[in-house]
Short mmCIF file of C-alpha atoms in Angstrom, two decimals:
data_model
loop_
_atom_site.label_atom_id
_atom_site.label_comp_id
_atom_site.label_asym_id
_atom_site.label_seq_id
_atom_site.Cartn_x
_atom_site.Cartn_y
_atom_site.Cartn_z
CA MET A 16 -33.07 10.61 -10.80
CA ALA A 17 -30.77 7.87 -9.69
CA CYS A 18 -30.87 7.16 -6.00
CA ASP A 19 -28.95 3.96 -5.48
CA ASP A 20 -26.80 3.50 -2.36
CA GLY A 21 -28.02 6.64 -0.65
CA GLY A 22 -26.76 8.61 -3.65
CA ILE A 23 -27.98 11.35 -5.99
CA MET A 24 -31.56 12.38 -5.29
CA ARG A 25 -33.27 15.72 -5.76
CA GLU A 26 -35.94 17.14 -3.50
CA SER A 27 -38.87 16.27 -5.79
CA GLU A 28 -37.69 12.66 -6.23
CA PHE A 29 -37.29 12.22 -2.47
CA ILE A 30 -40.81 13.50 -1.74
CA ARG A 31 -42.22 11.24 -4.48
CA ARG A 32 -40.48 8.20 -3.01
CA VAL A 33 -41.72 9.02 0.51
CA ALA A 34 -45.30 9.18 -0.79
CA GLU A 35 -44.93 5.89 -2.67
CA ALA A 36 -43.25 4.24 0.33
CA GLU A 37 -46.26 5.20 2.45
CA SER A 38 -48.55 3.37 0.03
CA VAL A 39 -46.26 0.33 -0.07
CA ILE A 40 -46.14 0.16 3.72
CA ARG A 41 -49.88 0.49 4.07
CA TYR A 42 -51.19 -1.64 1.21
CA THR A 43 -48.41 -4.15 0.52
CA PHE A 44 -47.15 -4.78 4.03
CA ARG A 45 -50.47 -3.87 5.68
CA LEU A 46 -48.81 -1.79 8.36
CA GLU A 47 -50.52 1.13 10.07
CA ILE A 48 -48.80 3.98 11.88
CA PRO A 49 -49.57 3.68 15.61
CA GLU A 50 -50.47 6.61 17.81
CA ALA A 51 -47.53 8.60 19.14
CA GLU A 52 -46.47 8.06 22.74
CA GLN A 53 -47.38 11.16 24.74
CA ARG A 54 -44.01 11.14 26.56
CA LEU A 55 -42.11 11.38 23.25
CA LYS A 56 -44.15 14.04 21.48
CA GLY A 57 -41.61 16.75 22.24
CA ASP A 58 -38.93 14.93 20.22
CA LEU A 59 -40.00 14.34 16.62
CA VAL A 60 -37.16 11.93 15.82
CA ALA A 61 -37.44 9.81 18.98
CA CYS A 62 -41.22 9.71 18.62
CA SER A 63 -41.00 8.65 14.96
CA LEU A 64 -38.44 5.93 15.76
CA ASP A 65 -40.72 4.52 18.43
CA GLN A 66 -43.73 4.50 16.08
CA ALA A 67 -41.70 2.94 13.26
CA TYR A 68 -40.49 0.13 15.50
CA ARG A 69 -43.94 -0.62 16.90
CA MET A 70 -45.44 -0.78 13.39
CA THR A 71 -42.73 -3.14 12.06
CA GLU A 72 -42.30 -5.31 15.18
CA SER A 73 -44.91 -7.85 14.08
CA LEU A 74 -43.33 -8.06 10.62
CA PHE A 75 -39.93 -8.97 12.04
CA SER A 76 -40.88 -10.88 15.22
CA ASN A 77 -40.86 -14.34 13.62
CA TYR A 78 -37.46 -13.65 12.15
CA TRP A 79 -35.98 -12.80 15.55
CA LYS A 80 -37.41 -15.92 17.18
CA ASN A 81 -36.70 -18.54 14.51
CA ARG A 82 -33.06 -18.02 13.67
CA PRO A 83 -31.38 -21.45 14.03
CA PHE A 84 -28.12 -19.96 15.33
CA HIS A 85 -29.59 -17.36 17.70
CA ILE A 86 -29.42 -19.02 21.11
CA ASN A 87 -31.85 -17.83 23.78
CA ASP A 88 -29.25 -17.46 26.51
CA LYS A 89 -30.93 -16.16 29.67
CA ARG A 90 -27.71 -14.41 30.67
CA LYS A 91 -27.85 -12.21 27.56
CA GLU A 92 -30.26 -9.52 26.45
CA PRO A 93 -32.87 -11.04 24.10
CA PHE A 94 -32.28 -10.03 20.50
CA GLU A 95 -35.86 -8.78 20.20
CA VAL A 96 -34.89 -6.10 22.76
CA LYS A 97 -31.55 -5.30 21.15
CA SER A 98 -33.13 -5.07 17.70
CA ARG A 99 -34.97 -1.83 18.56
CA GLU A 100 -31.71 -0.09 19.45
CA LEU A 101 -29.92 -1.58 16.44
CA LEU A 102 -32.52 -0.41 13.92
CA SER A 103 -33.12 3.00 15.50
CA ASP A 104 -29.42 3.82 15.78
CA ALA A 105 -28.85 3.00 12.12
CA ALA A 106 -31.91 4.70 10.61
CA VAL A 107 -31.20 8.22 11.87
CA PRO A 108 -27.66 8.58 10.38
CA GLU A 109 -28.75 7.00 7.09
CA LEU A 110 -31.69 9.36 6.63
CA TYR A 111 -29.57 12.33 7.74
CA CYS A 112 -26.97 11.58 5.07
CA MET A 113 -29.70 11.30 2.45
CA VAL A 114 -31.39 14.59 3.35
CA ARG A 115 -28.04 16.36 3.57
CA LYS A 116 -27.16 15.18 0.06
CA ILE A 117 -30.49 16.53 -1.22
CA ILE A 118 -29.63 19.96 0.16
CA GLY A 119 -26.19 19.66 -1.45
CA GLU A 120 -27.72 18.87 -4.83
CA GLU A 121 -29.84 22.02 -4.57
CA ASN A 122 -26.94 24.28 -3.55
CA THR A 123 -23.56 24.45 -5.26
CA MET A 124 -20.64 26.87 -5.25
CA THR A 125 -17.45 27.48 -7.20
CA VAL A 126 -14.08 26.25 -5.95
CA TYR A 127 -13.22 29.93 -5.38
CA ALA A 128 -16.19 30.34 -2.99
CA ALA A 129 -15.47 26.96 -1.40
CA GLY A 130 -12.09 28.34 -0.40
CA GLU A 131 -14.00 30.57 2.03
CA TYR A 132 -16.72 28.25 3.37
CA ALA A 133 -14.64 25.08 3.65
CA PHE A 134 -12.29 26.99 6.00
CA PHE A 135 -14.78 29.43 7.58
CA ASP A 136 -12.57 30.87 10.29
CA ALA A 137 -10.65 34.17 10.29
CA LYS A 138 -7.60 32.33 11.64
CA ALA A 139 -7.50 30.24 8.47
CA PHE A 140 -6.69 33.42 6.52
CA ASP A 141 -3.96 34.70 8.81
CA MET A 142 -1.17 35.13 6.28
CA GLY A 143 1.32 35.65 9.09
CA LEU A 144 1.31 31.90 9.75
CA GLU A 145 3.06 29.35 7.56
CA ALA A 146 1.01 29.07 4.38
CA ASP A 147 1.62 25.34 4.00
CA ASP A 148 0.40 24.49 7.50
CA ILE A 149 -2.44 26.86 8.26
CA LEU A 150 -5.26 25.37 6.13
CA SER A 151 -4.60 21.83 7.37
CA ASN A 152 -5.84 22.87 10.81
CA PHE A 153 -9.33 23.83 9.62
CA VAL A 154 -12.29 21.97 8.16
CA THR A 155 -15.74 23.54 8.36
CA GLY A 156 -18.82 21.32 8.19
CA MET A 157 -22.15 22.19 6.62
CA ASP A 158 -23.96 21.51 9.88
CA ASP A 159 -21.55 23.76 11.77
CA LEU A 160 -22.33 26.59 9.34
CA PHE A 161 -26.07 26.06 9.89
CA ASN A 162 -25.57 26.07 13.67
CA ARG A 163 -23.60 29.33 13.49
CA ARG A 164 -26.30 30.71 11.16
CA ILE A 165 -23.76 31.38 8.43
CA TYR A 166 -26.09 29.26 6.29
CA THR A 167 -29.82 29.94 6.41
CA PHE A 168 -32.58 28.87 4.08
CA GLU A 169 -33.63 31.71 1.79
CA ASN A 170 -37.38 31.15 2.27
CA ASP A 171 -39.99 28.48 2.99
CA GLN A 172 -40.54 27.72 -0.68
CA SER A 173 -37.11 26.41 -1.64
CA LEU A 174 -33.96 24.76 -0.31
CA THR A 175 -31.81 27.60 -1.61
CA ILE A 176 -29.36 28.77 1.04
CA ASN A 177 -28.23 32.28 1.93
CA LYS A 178 -24.59 32.57 2.99
CA LYS A 179 -22.97 35.20 5.18
CA LYS A 180 -19.50 36.41 4.27
CA LEU A 181 -16.41 35.99 6.41
CA GLU A 182 -15.26 39.35 7.76
CA VAL A 183 -11.57 39.31 6.92
CA LYS A 184 -9.59 42.21 5.51
CA GLY A 185 -8.41 41.52 1.97
CA LEU A 186 -10.41 38.26 1.77
CA GLY A 187 -10.81 38.45 -2.02
CA GLU A 188 -7.09 38.72 -2.59
CA LYS A 189 -6.36 35.79 -0.27
CA LEU A 190 -9.03 33.63 -1.86
CA GLY A 191 -7.66 34.47 -5.30
CA SER A 192 -4.14 33.41 -4.36
CA ARG A 193 -5.39 30.06 -3.08
CA ASN A 194 -7.94 29.39 -5.83
CA GLN A 195 -5.74 27.71 -8.46
CA PRO A 196 -3.80 25.43 -6.05
CA LEU A 197 -7.08 24.40 -4.37
CA LYS A 198 -8.81 23.81 -7.71
CA LYS A 199 -5.90 21.69 -8.98
CA THR A 200 -5.74 19.54 -5.84
CA VAL A 201 -9.50 19.07 -5.58
CA ASN A 202 -9.82 18.10 -9.25
CA ASN A 203 -6.94 15.64 -8.91
CA VAL A 204 -8.46 14.03 -5.81
CA ASP A 205 -11.88 13.79 -7.47
CA ALA A 206 -10.45 12.25 -10.63
CA LYS A 207 -8.37 9.77 -8.63
CA LEU A 208 -11.31 8.63 -6.50
CA ALA A 209 -13.67 8.40 -9.49
CA THR A 210 -11.16 6.14 -11.26
CA LEU A 211 -10.13 3.96 -8.33
CA LEU A 212 -13.28 3.66 -6.17
CA PRO A 213 -16.35 2.54 -8.16
CA ALA A 214 -18.73 3.48 -5.32
CA TYR A 215 -17.41 7.04 -5.05
CA GLN A 216 -19.87 9.84 -5.81
CA SER A 217 -18.26 13.10 -6.80
CA PHE A 218 -18.37 16.10 -4.47
CA PHE A 219 -18.81 18.11 -7.68
CA PHE A 220 -22.30 18.76 -9.02
CA GLU A 221 -22.41 16.87 -12.30
CA GLU A 222 -24.21 18.53 -15.21
CA LYS A 223 -24.93 16.89 -18.53
CA ASN A 224 -22.82 17.94 -21.49
CA ILE A 225 -25.29 18.93 -24.21
CA GLU A 226 -22.76 18.29 -26.98
CA ASP A 227 -21.82 14.84 -25.65
CA PRO A 228 -24.49 13.30 -23.34
CA LYS A 229 -22.05 10.58 -22.23
CA LYS A 230 -19.83 13.22 -20.63
CA LYS A 231 -20.63 15.44 -17.67
CA TRP A 232 -19.48 18.88 -16.63
CA LYS A 233 -17.91 19.18 -13.20
CA SER A 234 -17.61 22.82 -12.28
CA ASN A 235 -19.37 23.60 -9.00
CA LEU A 236 -19.06 21.84 -5.64
CA LYS A 237 -21.98 20.60 -3.53
CA ILE A 238 -22.11 22.39 -0.18
CA SER A 239 -23.00 19.12 1.57
CA ASP A 240 -19.57 17.66 0.77
CA LEU A 241 -17.09 20.51 1.32
CA ASP A 242 -15.90 19.03 4.63
CA LEU A 243 -15.62 15.55 3.12
CA MET A 244 -13.70 17.03 0.20
CA ILE A 245 -11.16 18.71 2.51
CA ILE A 246 -10.71 15.54 4.58
CA LEU A 247 -9.96 13.59 1.39
CA LYS A 248 -7.73 16.40 0.12
CA ARG A 249 -5.63 16.27 3.28
CA SER A 250 -4.80 12.62 2.50
CA SER A 251 -4.33 13.08 -1.26
CA LYS A 252 -0.80 11.61 -1.30
CA LYS A 253 -1.84 8.50 0.62
CA LEU A 254 -4.68 7.86 -1.89
CA ASP A 255 -2.09 6.45 -4.29
CA ILE A 256 -2.37 3.08 -2.51
CA LEU A 257 -5.79 2.75 -4.16
CA ARG A 258 -4.12 2.69 -7.58
CA THR A 259 -1.75 -0.02 -6.37
CA ILE A 260 -4.72 -2.11 -5.21
CA GLN A 261 -6.52 -1.59 -8.52
CA GLU A 262 -3.44 -2.72 -10.47
CA ALA A 263 -3.05 -5.78 -8.25
CA ARG A 264 -6.70 -6.69 -8.90
CA GLN A 265 -6.26 -6.34 -12.65
CA ASP A 266 -3.02 -8.38 -12.61
CA HIS A 267 -4.48 -11.01 -10.22
CA THR A 268 -1.59 -10.54 -7.80
CA THR A 269 -1.58 -10.60 -3.99
CA LEU A 270 -1.02 -7.42 -2.03
CA SER A 271 2.07 -7.26 0.15
CA MET A 272 1.84 -6.61 3.88
CA LEU A 273 3.32 -3.15 3.31
CA GLN A 274 0.54 -2.29 0.85
CA ILE A 275 -2.15 -3.58 3.23
CA GLN A 276 -0.67 -1.45 6.01
CA LYS A 277 -0.68 1.62 3.74
CA LEU A 278 -4.44 1.24 3.28
CA GLN A 279 -4.78 0.84 7.04
CA ARG A 280 -2.89 4.10 7.62
CA LEU A 281 -4.98 5.92 4.99
CA HIS A 282 -8.24 4.81 6.61
CA LYS A 283 -7.00 5.77 10.08
CA GLU A 284 -6.03 9.24 8.88
CA LEU A 285 -9.34 9.81 7.07
CA THR A 286 -11.40 8.98 10.16
CA SER A 287 -9.27 10.55 12.92
CA PHE A 288 -10.39 14.22 12.53
CA CYS A 289 -7.02 15.26 13.91
CA GLU A 290 -4.00 17.00 12.45
CA GLN A 291 -0.53 16.04 13.60
CA ARG A 292 2.08 18.75 13.26
CA TYR A 293 5.30 19.95 14.79
CA ASP A 294 4.82 22.73 17.32
CA ASP A 295 7.81 24.98 18.06
CA LYS A 296 7.96 25.04 21.85
CA ASP A 297 10.96 26.29 23.81
CA GLN A 298 12.79 26.45 20.46
CA LYS A 299 12.32 22.67 20.10
CA LYS A 300 9.94 20.89 17.77
CA HIS A 301 7.32 18.68 19.43
CA LEU A 302 4.80 16.53 17.55
CA THR A 303 1.34 17.58 18.72
CA THR A 304 -2.16 16.43 17.80
CA VAL A 305 -4.66 19.19 17.01
CA GLU A 306 -8.39 18.52 16.83
CA LEU A 307 -9.87 19.85 13.59
CA GLU A 308 -12.16 22.78 14.28
CA HIS A 309 -15.73 23.51 13.24
CA LEU A 310 -17.12 19.98 12.81
CA THR A 311 -20.29 19.05 14.70
CA ALA A 312 -21.13 15.46 15.64
CA ALA A 313 -23.43 15.39 12.60
CA ASP A 314 -20.60 16.60 10.31
CA LYS A 315 -18.20 13.97 11.60
CA LEU A 316 -20.80 11.24 11.28
CA TYR A 317 -21.56 12.24 7.69
CA ILE A 318 -17.86 12.13 6.74
CA GLN A 319 -17.35 8.74 8.40
CA MET A 320 -20.48 7.28 6.82
CA GLU A 321 -19.49 8.41 3.32
CA ILE A 322 -15.91 7.15 3.67
CA GLU A 323 -17.20 3.78 4.89
CA ARG A 324 -19.80 3.66 2.11
CA ILE A 325 -17.12 3.82 -0.57
CA THR A 326 -14.28 1.88 1.12
CA ASN A 327 -15.95 -0.65 3.49
CA CYS A 328 -12.74 -0.52 5.56
CA THR A 329 -14.39 -0.76 8.99
CA MET A 330 -16.61 -3.61 7.82
CA LEU A 331 -13.54 -5.37 6.39
CA ALA A 332 -11.60 -4.96 9.65
CA ASP A 333 -14.52 -6.42 11.61
CA LEU A 334 -14.94 -9.35 9.21
CA LEU A 335 -11.24 -10.22 9.49
CA LYS A 336 -11.41 -9.93 13.28
CA ASN A 337 -14.32 -12.40 13.39
CA ILE A 338 -12.47 -14.80 11.09
CA ARG A 339 -9.38 -14.64 13.30
CA GLU A 340 -11.45 -15.37 16.42
CA PHE A 341 -13.45 -18.15 14.75
CA PRO A 342 -13.21 -21.50 16.60
CA GLY A 343 -11.08 -24.06 14.84
CA ALA A 344 -7.40 -24.61 14.30
CA ARG A 345 -7.47 -23.67 10.58
CA SER A 346 -10.12 -20.98 10.36
CA ASP A 347 -7.97 -19.18 7.77
CA VAL A 348 -8.40 -22.10 5.35
CA MET A 349 -12.16 -22.31 6.01
CA PHE A 350 -12.68 -18.72 4.81
CA ALA A 351 -10.01 -18.47 2.10
CA ASP A 352 -11.45 -20.30 -0.90
CA PRO A 353 -13.01 -18.21 -3.73
CA ALA A 354 -16.59 -19.32 -2.95
CA SER A 355 -16.22 -18.35 0.72
CA ILE A 356 -14.75 -14.96 -0.18
CA ILE A 357 -17.78 -14.24 -2.37
CA LEU A 358 -20.16 -15.44 0.35
CA PHE A 359 -18.66 -13.65 3.34
CA SER A 360 -18.17 -10.45 1.34
CA ARG A 361 -21.97 -10.18 1.31
CA CYS A 362 -21.62 -8.23 4.58
CA PHE A 363 -20.37 -5.27 2.49
CA GLU A 364 -23.90 -5.00 1.02
CA LEU A 365 -25.46 -4.19 4.40
CA GLY A 366 -27.06 -0.77 4.21
CA ASN A 367 -27.03 0.06 7.93
CA ILE A 368 -23.58 1.64 7.54
CA TYR A 369 -23.60 3.13 11.04
CA ASN A 370 -23.69 -0.14 12.99
CA ARG A 371 -23.61 -3.01 10.50
CA THR A 372 -20.58 -4.50 12.29
CA GLU A 373 -23.04 -5.45 15.08
CA VAL A 374 -25.08 -7.51 12.61
CA LEU A 375 -21.94 -9.31 11.46
CA ASP A 376 -20.72 -9.86 15.04
CA ARG A 377 -24.05 -11.37 16.06
CA SER A 378 -24.05 -13.73 13.10
CA PHE A 379 -20.60 -15.06 14.02
CA GLN A 380 -21.44 -15.10 17.73
CA GLY A 381 -24.60 -17.08 16.99
CA PHE A 382 -22.49 -19.84 15.46
CA GLN A 383 -20.12 -19.93 18.44
CA ASP A 384 -22.99 -19.97 20.94
CA SER A 385 -24.74 -22.80 19.11
CA LEU A 386 -21.47 -24.72 18.83
CA MET A 387 -20.91 -24.46 22.57
CA LEU A 388 -24.49 -25.60 23.19
CA LYS A 389 -23.96 -28.57 20.89
CA LYS A 390 -20.79 -29.54 22.78
CA ASP A 391 -22.57 -29.20 26.14
CA LEU A 392 -25.38 -31.47 24.94
CA MET A 393 -22.81 -33.97 23.71
CA MET A 394 -21.03 -33.91 27.08
CA GLU A 395 -24.29 -34.62 28.90
CA THR A 396 -24.64 -37.95 27.06
CA LEU A 397 -21.21 -39.20 28.19
CA GLU A 398 -20.29 -41.11 31.33
CA PRO A 399 -19.20 -38.88 34.27
CA GLY A 400 -15.63 -40.18 34.09
CA VAL A 401 -15.36 -39.32 30.39
CA GLN A 402 -16.85 -35.88 31.05
CA ARG A 403 -14.18 -35.16 33.65
CA SER A 404 -11.36 -36.21 31.29
CA LEU A 405 -12.71 -34.06 28.45
CA LYS A 406 -13.64 -31.05 30.60
CA ASP A 407 -10.35 -29.21 30.21
CA MET A 408 -9.69 -30.25 26.61
CA ASN A 409 -9.86 -27.67 23.84
CA ILE A 410 -12.16 -29.25 21.28
CA ASP A 411 -11.49 -27.20 18.15
CA THR A 412 -12.66 -29.64 15.49
CA ILE A 413 -15.80 -28.32 13.79
CA ASP A 414 -18.24 -30.61 12.04
CA VAL A 415 -18.04 -29.67 8.35
CA SER A 416 -21.76 -30.17 7.73
CA TYR A 417 -22.55 -27.94 10.71
CA PHE A 418 -20.28 -25.22 9.32
CA GLU A 419 -21.86 -25.52 5.87
CA ARG A 420 -25.31 -25.20 7.41
CA TRP A 421 -24.25 -22.01 9.20
CA LYS A 422 -22.87 -20.59 5.94
CA LYS A 423 -26.33 -20.90 4.39
CA VAL A 424 -27.85 -19.15 7.39
CA TYR A 425 -25.18 -16.44 7.16
CA GLU A 426 -26.06 -15.81 3.52
CA GLU A 427 -29.75 -15.60 4.38
CA GLU A 428 -29.05 -13.20 7.23
CA MET A 429 -27.00 -10.86 5.08
CA ASP A 430 -29.69 -10.92 2.40
CA CYS A 431 -32.48 -10.37 4.92
CA TRP A 432 -30.81 -7.40 6.60
CA SER A 433 -29.72 -5.89 3.28
CA ASN A 434 -32.97 -6.30 1.38
CA TRP A 435 -35.65 -6.51 4.05
CA ILE A 436 -35.15 -5.49 7.62
CA PHE A 437 -33.10 -2.33 7.38
CA PRO A 438 -34.67 -0.88 4.17
CA ILE A 439 -38.21 -1.53 5.42
CA PHE A 440 -37.61 -0.10 8.89
CA THR A 441 -35.79 2.98 7.60
CA SER A 442 -38.53 3.57 5.03
CA CYS A 443 -41.15 3.35 7.79
CA PHE A 444 -39.15 5.79 9.92
CA CYS A 445 -38.88 8.20 6.99
CA VAL A 446 -42.62 8.02 6.28
CA VAL A 447 -43.57 8.47 9.95
CA LEU A 448 -41.16 11.39 10.43
CA SER A 449 -42.54 13.08 7.30
CA LYS A 450 -46.11 12.62 8.57
CA ASN A 451 -45.24 13.96 12.03
CA ILE A 452 -43.54 17.03 10.55
CA LYS A 453 -46.62 17.80 8.47
CA GLU A 454 -48.91 17.40 11.47
CA GLU A 455 -46.76 19.68 13.60
CA GLN A 456 -46.50 22.27 10.81
CA SER A 457 -50.12 22.51 9.74
CA ASN A 458 -49.26 25.21 7.18
CA LEU A 459 -46.95 22.83 5.31
CA LYS A 460 -49.45 21.76 2.66
CA LYS A 461 -47.50 20.75 -0.45
CA ASN A 462 -44.45 22.65 0.79
CA ASP A 463 -41.84 20.02 0.04
CA ALA A 464 -38.81 22.27 0.60
CA LYS A 465 -39.94 23.28 4.08
CA GLU A 466 -40.51 19.62 5.00
CA VAL A 467 -37.00 18.65 3.88
CA SER A 468 -35.39 21.57 5.71
CA ILE A 469 -37.23 20.73 8.95
CA MET A 470 -36.31 17.07 8.56
CA TYR A 471 -32.65 18.04 8.21
CA LYS A 472 -32.74 20.19 11.35
CA GLU A 473 -34.53 17.56 13.44
CA LEU A 474 -32.11 14.81 12.40
CA SER A 475 -28.96 16.89 12.88
CA ASP A 476 -30.18 18.13 16.28
CA TYR A 477 -30.85 14.54 17.35
CA ILE A 478 -27.37 13.42 16.27
CA ASN A 479 -25.66 16.37 17.98
CA LYS A 480 -27.73 16.07 21.16
CA ASN A 481 -27.01 12.34 21.48
CA ASN A 482 -23.44 12.74 20.17
CA LEU A 483 -23.82 9.80 17.80
CA LYS A 484 -20.44 8.47 16.76
CA MET A 485 -19.53 5.75 14.34
CA SER A 486 -16.77 3.42 15.47
CA ALA A 487 -14.01 3.24 12.87
CA MET A 488 -12.04 -0.01 13.07
CA THR A 489 -8.61 -0.72 11.64
CA PHE A 490 -7.03 -4.07 10.89
CA ASP A 491 -6.19 -6.13 13.95
CA ASP A 492 -2.43 -6.00 14.72
CA GLU A 493 -2.37 -9.67 15.72
CA LEU A 494 -4.02 -10.62 12.45
CA LEU A 495 -1.42 -8.72 10.43
CA SER A 496 1.36 -10.24 12.50
CA ASN A 497 0.05 -13.74 11.78
CA ALA A 498 -0.36 -12.92 8.09
CA ARG A 499 3.34 -12.16 7.79
CA LYS A 500 4.05 -15.80 8.64
CA ASN A 501 1.05 -17.35 6.89
CA SER A 502 0.74 -17.00 3.11
CA ILE A 503 -2.84 -18.39 3.10
CA MET A 504 -3.96 -15.70 5.54
CA ARG A 505 -2.12 -12.96 3.61
CA ASN A 506 -3.78 -14.06 0.35
CA MET A 507 -7.15 -14.17 2.11
CA ILE A 508 -6.78 -10.62 3.49
CA SER A 509 -5.73 -9.39 0.05
CA ASP A 510 -8.75 -11.01 -1.64
CA TYR A 511 -11.28 -9.67 0.88
CA LEU A 512 -9.70 -6.21 0.69
CA MET A 513 -9.99 -6.06 -3.09
CA ASP A 514 -13.62 -7.14 -2.90
CA ALA A 515 -14.39 -4.53 -0.23
CA LEU A 516 -13.30 -1.68 -2.51
CA GLN A 517 -15.68 -2.76 -5.29
CA GLU A 518 -19.06 -1.07 -5.66
CA LYS A 519 -21.85 -2.84 -3.77
CA ARG A 520 -25.52 -2.74 -4.60
CA ARG A 521 -27.59 -1.54 -1.68
CA LEU A 522 -31.35 -1.18 -1.79
CA PRO A 523 -32.47 2.45 -2.28
CA ILE A 524 -34.64 3.95 0.43
CA PRO A 525 -37.39 4.92 0.91
CA ILE A 526 -38.47 1.74 -0.88
CA THR A 527 -40.98 1.90 -3.72
CA LEU A 528 -42.93 -0.75 -5.63
CA LYS A 529 -39.95 -1.21 -7.93
CA GLU A 530 -37.76 -2.45 -5.07
CA VAL A 531 -40.57 -4.50 -3.53
CA ASN A 532 -41.18 -6.33 -6.80
CA GLU A 533 -37.49 -7.16 -7.02
CA ILE A 534 -37.09 -8.60 -3.53
CA MET A 535 -40.50 -9.87 -2.42
CA PRO A 536 -40.64 -13.70 -2.32
CA LYS A 537 -43.16 -14.86 -4.92
CA ARG A 538 -45.77 -17.56 -4.33
CA SER A 539 -44.79 -19.13 -7.66
CA VAL A 540 -43.43 -18.03 -11.00
CA GLY A 541 -45.83 -15.77 -12.85
CA LYS A 542 -48.20 -15.34 -9.91
CA GLY A 543 -48.66 -12.41 -7.58
CA LEU A 544 -47.96 -12.05 -3.90
CA LYS A 545 -50.21 -13.81 -1.46
CA GLU A 546 -49.00 -11.90 1.58
CA ALA A 547 -46.16 -9.66 2.62
CA ARG A 548 -44.04 -11.36 5.23
CA ILE A 549 -40.45 -12.33 5.92
#
């Protein structure tokens, strides 16, 4: 099965990749799983993260220490310390999304049934309320349904889920009346996203058409994505901006500020988890914000991760923020040429969706820190009188060769995080967690379904307990204000935006020999690997 970009993967394929990843880690990278810390043994996820970091620390240590633009500032936390938090925070959400998708692939339901479980609350079927408004107040997440024990696994031998029914009088009639409108809207949203966002993976379960293998049937919905589906459905009208962007790309035209702002508003609405509506109070209408019900922290994180995976909007906002804050009077020009747009768009390939903005921020900050150090060293060589006269001057001229050198380091950093650091660490975490689950459940011999279900519960519990949240960024208001007066900046924003919405290749995890052979640096052409190291 395909499994690129955290995508379609069935239970058997996942277990096979975990087993192969264990061999790769042990025999290719020569890493051994360390003993678990006694203090962490009560928390499978925290214990596995600690073991994964300790086993990979030696592999990455030289990388942390030898980055030419990472300044060892004693006032700041050393990056070797920060790296543990960075990797651990990213690995849990990524593996959770993957395991959740596996459960979704194994369990599907009709649009008719989805009308019940996507809005699993008796209040959502109160026909006394305005029909147009009532459903917009409810979105029910898969994790919420597990927590309420509406969903339970049928048995230890499979990932098939049993579902309790909602106790509402006349439920069948109400579901029937909503079925066709829901089916029409959901199909339209799915078709629109499939056409306009290359990285989008349908919330329908796709079955092969026997008569025409090139076509696929889309009939049932995956239970993992019902909440994501409803969130996208709520913004169906605003999705039209994606068609405008696609047409601008095909016609090689620049987006207007209004069009850029429309995408900003779409992204903000998709990631807000709130519904704004008019509330009739004292016979006057007041605009109120209502928090969407029945979404756990794990549900919200899954929705945000999947939206970011296909749009890259938060990563784009952070990239533009860093460009705006870059030292130099004409930073817009420095990042606006076609070659630079291709280069700096490499950040969209980063697989640590949860916190990849931190990787980008540190890369840009490394340049600024090294630039300040260079200026300080230069000042030290000058006469005291010259130092005093230059002290309060704003030196914003950047040596071109120095900037070009940093660009090469930036490219290497994006490649290293995308194809080495994050995939290897997350694969190690996955392997260690799998091993720890088997050791704790001694009766789990060759029971793949039970292992996956336990893994899901441990990961979701960890996310909910620690209330993991992904920061969703929108375009900087000052940047947009400047772009209205600066055509170069407006063209640059338009170009980066169009690139962000294109599909990006991200290394599948857990990694197997196939991925290792693609990315491992070779000793020479036609010869094998001498050693596995970054």
